[in-house]
């Protein structure tokens, strides 16, 4: 009979939560849907969009230990223990330094996203603001944590992220008359005459003022202006090729007609990731995912402040007041090879990093023991996962929690694609 200590050192198979948000992909085209069906062993609903698979301990979508695989569905669900409660009972699985720094909970939330249409123009608050928002509006802002995040593309993936440079913004206000109409001729002139040599820091107050004016504009006026943009670009498209950003604006207008987020897209960097490229987003940075599928990891939080491209509650004044107004194209991570099969993506956040392991048929590799917990997702293929005390047959859709100080040996029966989320390696240095 295994002791409680031995059980706490085993990898734990997880049953994970799914979210059917409106912006998700149809079940037939969604990686989230297929993974969810395999992970939970239930049929997906072809009538629903499938948007996010959550792997972690957040109360809005907790994972459960799937230790009763042989039971019928109703008995199994009734018998499941949440990963969060199991960690509370076995805090040593987090490792001493993680426990000391973040307490008795998993500090990261691991996800798969299937994006069929644009998510909201949004930002995530830093810890100080998150605590205030949670205290004053707990029904909207569900926790008091910050939410730095990273998206690792598994298909071609599109996003808006951060403000364009001053040079690009000058071009926008001079070439997109509708932007000038919303921000006013005085603000347009101030941008055009601002000396680039004066630097980004001096420009931030003006960008803050102009962007707030744009996002706070009267809805009827915004709808009228966006109609003008649409008509102008459609006419222009018959004679000249439109830019990628202009084509995107037309696409956003189809998805969210009359929404101020359509025209605000001119202010943001249009980022297109290839599979294997990653984008990280810090606190108080504006962004919106647009299309494609990705692995996402973040601090354990679900705090989102929205200001456009959504039917959900908007909090324009909070968003405009919280942004950093940093300009320039975001850094794209391509991963660092840690062995012939594995790349590691390390954002500048303590809470998490992500590994991608592509293992050929018959191949083997090891994930060395680390002083913090990990979650493994089998994206594709079949094989085995071994530790010093157990062996698991693994296949697409399987998700596992691995305790701290647990070495993982993988062997591929067919080509394996594995993603791992864990504490940022730099945290332990």
Coordinates of C-alpha atoms in Angstrom, one line a residue, residues 191-428:
X191 CA 1.0 64.8 -32.9
X192 CA 2.3 65.9 -36.3
X193 CA 4.4 68.7 -34.9
X194 CA 5.8 66.7 -31.9
X195 CA 9.6 66.4 -32.3
X196 CA 10.6 62.7 -32.4
X197 CA 13.9 63.7 -30.9
X198 CA 12.1 64.7 -27.7
X199 CA 11.6 61.1 -27.0
X200 CA 8.9 58.6 -26.0
X201 CA 8.6 59.6 -22.3
X202 CA 7.7 63.2 -23.2
X203 CA 5.2 62.0 -25.8
X204 CA 3.4 59.7 -23.4
X205 CA 1.1 62.3 -21.8
X206 CA -0.1 63.4 -25.3
X207 CA -0.7 59.8 -26.4
X208 CA -2.6 59.2 -23.2
X209 CA -4.8 62.3 -23.8
X210 CA -5.4 61.5 -27.5
X211 CA -6.2 57.8 -26.9
X212 CA -8.6 58.6 -24.1
X213 CA -10.4 61.1 -26.3
X214 CA -10.7 58.5 -29.0
X215 CA -11.9 55.7 -26.8
X216 CA -14.4 58.0 -24.9
X217 CA -16.0 59.4 -28.1
X218 CA -19.7 59.5 -28.4
X219 CA -21.0 56.1 -29.7
X220 CA -23.2 57.6 -32.4
X221 CA -20.3 59.7 -33.7
X222 CA -18.0 56.7 -33.6
X223 CA -20.5 54.6 -35.5
X224 CA -20.8 57.4 -38.2
X225 CA -17.0 57.7 -38.5
X226 CA -16.5 54.0 -38.8
X227 CA -19.1 53.9 -41.5
X228 CA -17.0 56.5 -43.4
X229 CA -13.8 54.4 -42.9
X230 CA -15.6 51.4 -44.2
X231 CA -17.0 53.1 -47.3
X232 CA -13.6 54.8 -48.1
X233 CA -11.6 51.7 -47.7
X234 CA -14.0 49.6 -49.8
X235 CA -13.9 52.2 -52.6
X236 CA -10.2 52.4 -52.4
X237 CA -9.8 48.6 -52.5
X238 CA -11.4 48.7 -56.0
X239 CA -8.5 50.8 -57.3
X240 CA -5.5 50.2 -55.1
X241 CA -4.3 47.4 -52.8
X242 CA -5.1 48.1 -49.2
X243 CA -2.5 47.7 -46.5
X244 CA -2.6 44.8 -44.1
X245 CA -3.8 47.1 -41.3
X246 CA -6.6 48.5 -43.5
X247 CA -7.8 45.0 -44.5
X248 CA -7.8 44.1 -40.8
X249 CA -9.9 47.2 -39.9
X250 CA -12.5 46.1 -42.5
X251 CA -12.5 42.6 -41.0
X252 CA -12.9 44.0 -37.5
X253 CA -15.8 46.2 -38.7
X254 CA -17.6 43.1 -40.0
X255 CA -17.2 41.4 -36.6
X256 CA -18.0 44.5 -34.5
X257 CA -19.8 47.1 -36.6
X258 CA -19.7 50.6 -35.1
X259 CA -17.4 49.6 -32.3
X260 CA -14.6 52.1 -31.3
X261 CA -12.2 49.2 -31.2
X262 CA -12.3 49.1 -35.0
X263 CA -10.7 52.5 -35.4
X264 CA -8.4 52.1 -32.4
X265 CA -6.7 49.3 -34.2
X266 CA -4.9 52.0 -36.2
X267 CA -3.0 52.8 -32.9
X268 CA -1.7 49.3 -32.2
X269 CA 1.0 47.1 -33.6
X270 CA -0.4 44.3 -35.8
X271 CA 1.5 41.2 -34.9
X272 CA 1.5 37.9 -36.8
X273 CA 3.1 34.9 -35.3
X274 CA 4.2 31.8 -37.0
X275 CA 3.9 28.4 -35.2
X276 CA 6.7 28.3 -32.6
X277 CA 6.8 32.1 -32.0
X278 CA 5.6 33.6 -28.8
X279 CA 4.4 37.0 -27.7
X280 CA 4.5 38.1 -24.0
X281 CA 2.3 40.9 -22.6
X282 CA 3.1 42.7 -19.3
X283 CA 0.7 44.4 -17.0
X284 CA -1.1 47.5 -18.2
X285 CA -0.3 46.8 -21.9
X286 CA -3.1 47.0 -24.5
X287 CA -3.7 44.0 -26.7
X288 CA -6.3 41.9 -28.5
X289 CA -5.9 38.4 -29.9
X290 CA -7.5 38.3 -33.4
X291 CA -7.3 34.8 -34.9
X292 CA -5.5 31.4 -34.7
X293 CA -4.7 28.9 -32.0
X294 CA -2.1 29.2 -29.3
X295 CA -0.8 27.9 -26.0
X296 CA -1.2 30.6 -23.4
X297 CA 0.3 30.9 -19.9
X298 CA -0.2 33.6 -17.3
X299 CA -0.1 34.4 -13.6
X300 CA -3.2 32.8 -11.9
X301 CA -5.7 35.5 -12.6
X302 CA -8.7 36.2 -14.8
X303 CA -8.7 40.1 -14.5
X304 CA -9.5 41.8 -17.7
X305 CA -10.2 45.5 -18.3
X306 CA -12.0 46.0 -21.6
X307 CA -12.6 49.0 -23.8
X308 CA -13.7 47.7 -27.2
X309 CA -14.4 44.9 -29.7
X310 CA -16.7 43.1 -27.2
X311 CA -20.4 43.0 -26.1
X312 CA -19.1 42.5 -22.5
X313 CA -18.8 45.3 -19.9
X314 CA -16.5 48.1 -20.9
X315 CA -14.4 50.0 -18.4
X316 CA -12.8 52.6 -20.7
X317 CA -11.7 55.1 -18.1
X318 CA -9.9 52.5 -16.0
X319 CA -8.2 51.1 -19.1
X320 CA -7.1 54.4 -20.5
X321 CA -5.8 55.5 -17.0
X322 CA -3.8 52.3 -16.4
X323 CA -1.9 51.9 -19.6
X324 CA 1.9 52.4 -19.8
X325 CA 1.7 54.1 -23.2
X326 CA 4.9 52.5 -24.2
X327 CA 5.4 52.6 -28.0
X328 CA 7.2 50.2 -30.4
X329 CA 6.9 46.7 -31.7
X330 CA 6.8 44.0 -29.1
X331 CA 9.5 41.4 -28.6
X332 CA 8.9 38.1 -30.2
X333 CA 10.3 35.0 -28.6
X334 CA 11.5 32.1 -30.8
X335 CA 12.5 29.8 -27.9
X336 CA 15.9 28.6 -26.6
X337 CA 16.9 25.0 -27.3
X338 CA 17.5 23.1 -24.1
X339 CA 18.0 19.8 -25.9
X340 CA 17.6 18.4 -29.4
X341 CA 13.8 18.0 -29.0
X342 CA 12.8 20.9 -26.6
X343 CA 12.6 24.7 -26.8
X344 CA 12.0 26.9 -23.8
X345 CA 10.1 30.2 -23.9
X346 CA 11.1 32.4 -21.0
X347 CA 9.2 35.7 -20.5
X348 CA 10.3 38.3 -18.0
X349 CA 7.8 37.1 -15.4
X350 CA 8.7 34.9 -12.3
X351 CA 5.4 32.9 -12.4
X352 CA 6.0 30.9 -15.6
X353 CA 7.8 29.6 -18.6
X354 CA 6.7 27.2 -21.3
X355 CA 8.5 24.3 -23.0
X356 CA 7.6 22.7 -26.3
X357 CA 8.9 19.2 -26.9
X358 CA 8.6 17.5 -30.3
X359 CA 9.7 13.9 -30.0
X360 CA 10.0 11.6 -33.1
X361 CA 8.6 8.1 -33.1
X362 CA 10.8 5.9 -30.9
X363 CA 12.6 8.8 -29.4
X364 CA 13.2 9.5 -25.7
X365 CA 14.1 12.6 -23.7
X366 CA 14.0 13.7 -20.1
X367 CA 12.7 16.8 -18.3
X368 CA 15.1 17.2 -15.4
X369 CA 13.8 17.6 -11.9
X370 CA 13.1 21.3 -11.1
X371 CA 12.4 22.9 -7.7
X372 CA 8.8 23.8 -8.7
X373 CA 5.6 22.2 -10.1
X374 CA 4.8 21.7 -13.8
X375 CA 1.8 20.9 -15.9
X376 CA 2.3 18.8 -19.0
X377 CA -0.2 18.8 -22.0
X378 CA 0.0 16.1 -24.7
X379 CA -1.0 18.0 -27.8
X380 CA -0.5 15.0 -30.2
X381 CA 0.8 11.5 -30.4
X382 CA 1.2 8.6 -28.0
X383 CA 3.9 7.3 -25.7
X384 CA 4.9 6.8 -22.1
X385 CA 5.8 9.1 -19.2
X386 CA 8.0 7.7 -16.4
X387 CA 9.2 8.9 -13.1
X388 CA 11.1 7.0 -10.4
X389 CA 7.9 5.7 -8.9
X390 CA 5.4 5.4 -11.7
X391 CA 4.8 5.0 -15.4
X392 CA 1.8 6.4 -17.4
X393 CA 0.6 5.6 -20.9
X394 CA 0.0 9.0 -22.5
X395 CA -1.9 10.2 -25.5
X396 CA -3.3 13.3 -27.1
X397 CA -5.5 15.3 -24.7
X398 CA -3.8 14.0 -21.6
X399 CA -2.8 16.6 -19.0
X400 CA -0.6 15.9 -16.0
X401 CA 0.5 17.7 -12.9
X402 CA 4.1 17.0 -11.9
X403 CA 5.3 17.8 -8.4
X404 CA 8.5 19.7 -7.7
X405 CA 11.8 17.7 -7.8
X406 CA 10.2 15.1 -10.2
X407 CA 12.3 14.0 -13.2
X408 CA 10.1 13.1 -16.2
X409 CA 11.2 10.6 -18.8
X410 CA 9.3 10.6 -22.1
X411 CA 9.3 7.9 -24.8
X412 CA 7.3 8.3 -28.1
X413 CA 5.3 5.4 -29.5
X414 CA 4.2 7.8 -32.3
X415 CA 5.5 11.3 -32.9
X416 CA 4.8 13.3 -29.6
X417 CA 4.0 16.9 -29.2
X418 CA 4.2 18.0 -25.5
X419 CA 3.9 21.4 -23.9
X420 CA 5.0 22.0 -20.3
X421 CA 4.3 25.0 -18.1
X422 CA 6.4 25.6 -15.0
X423 CA 7.9 28.3 -12.8
X424 CA 10.3 30.6 -14.6
X425 CA 13.8 29.0 -14.4
X426 CA 15.3 32.4 -13.6
X427 CA 13.3 32.5 -10.4
X428 CA 15.4 29.7 -8.9

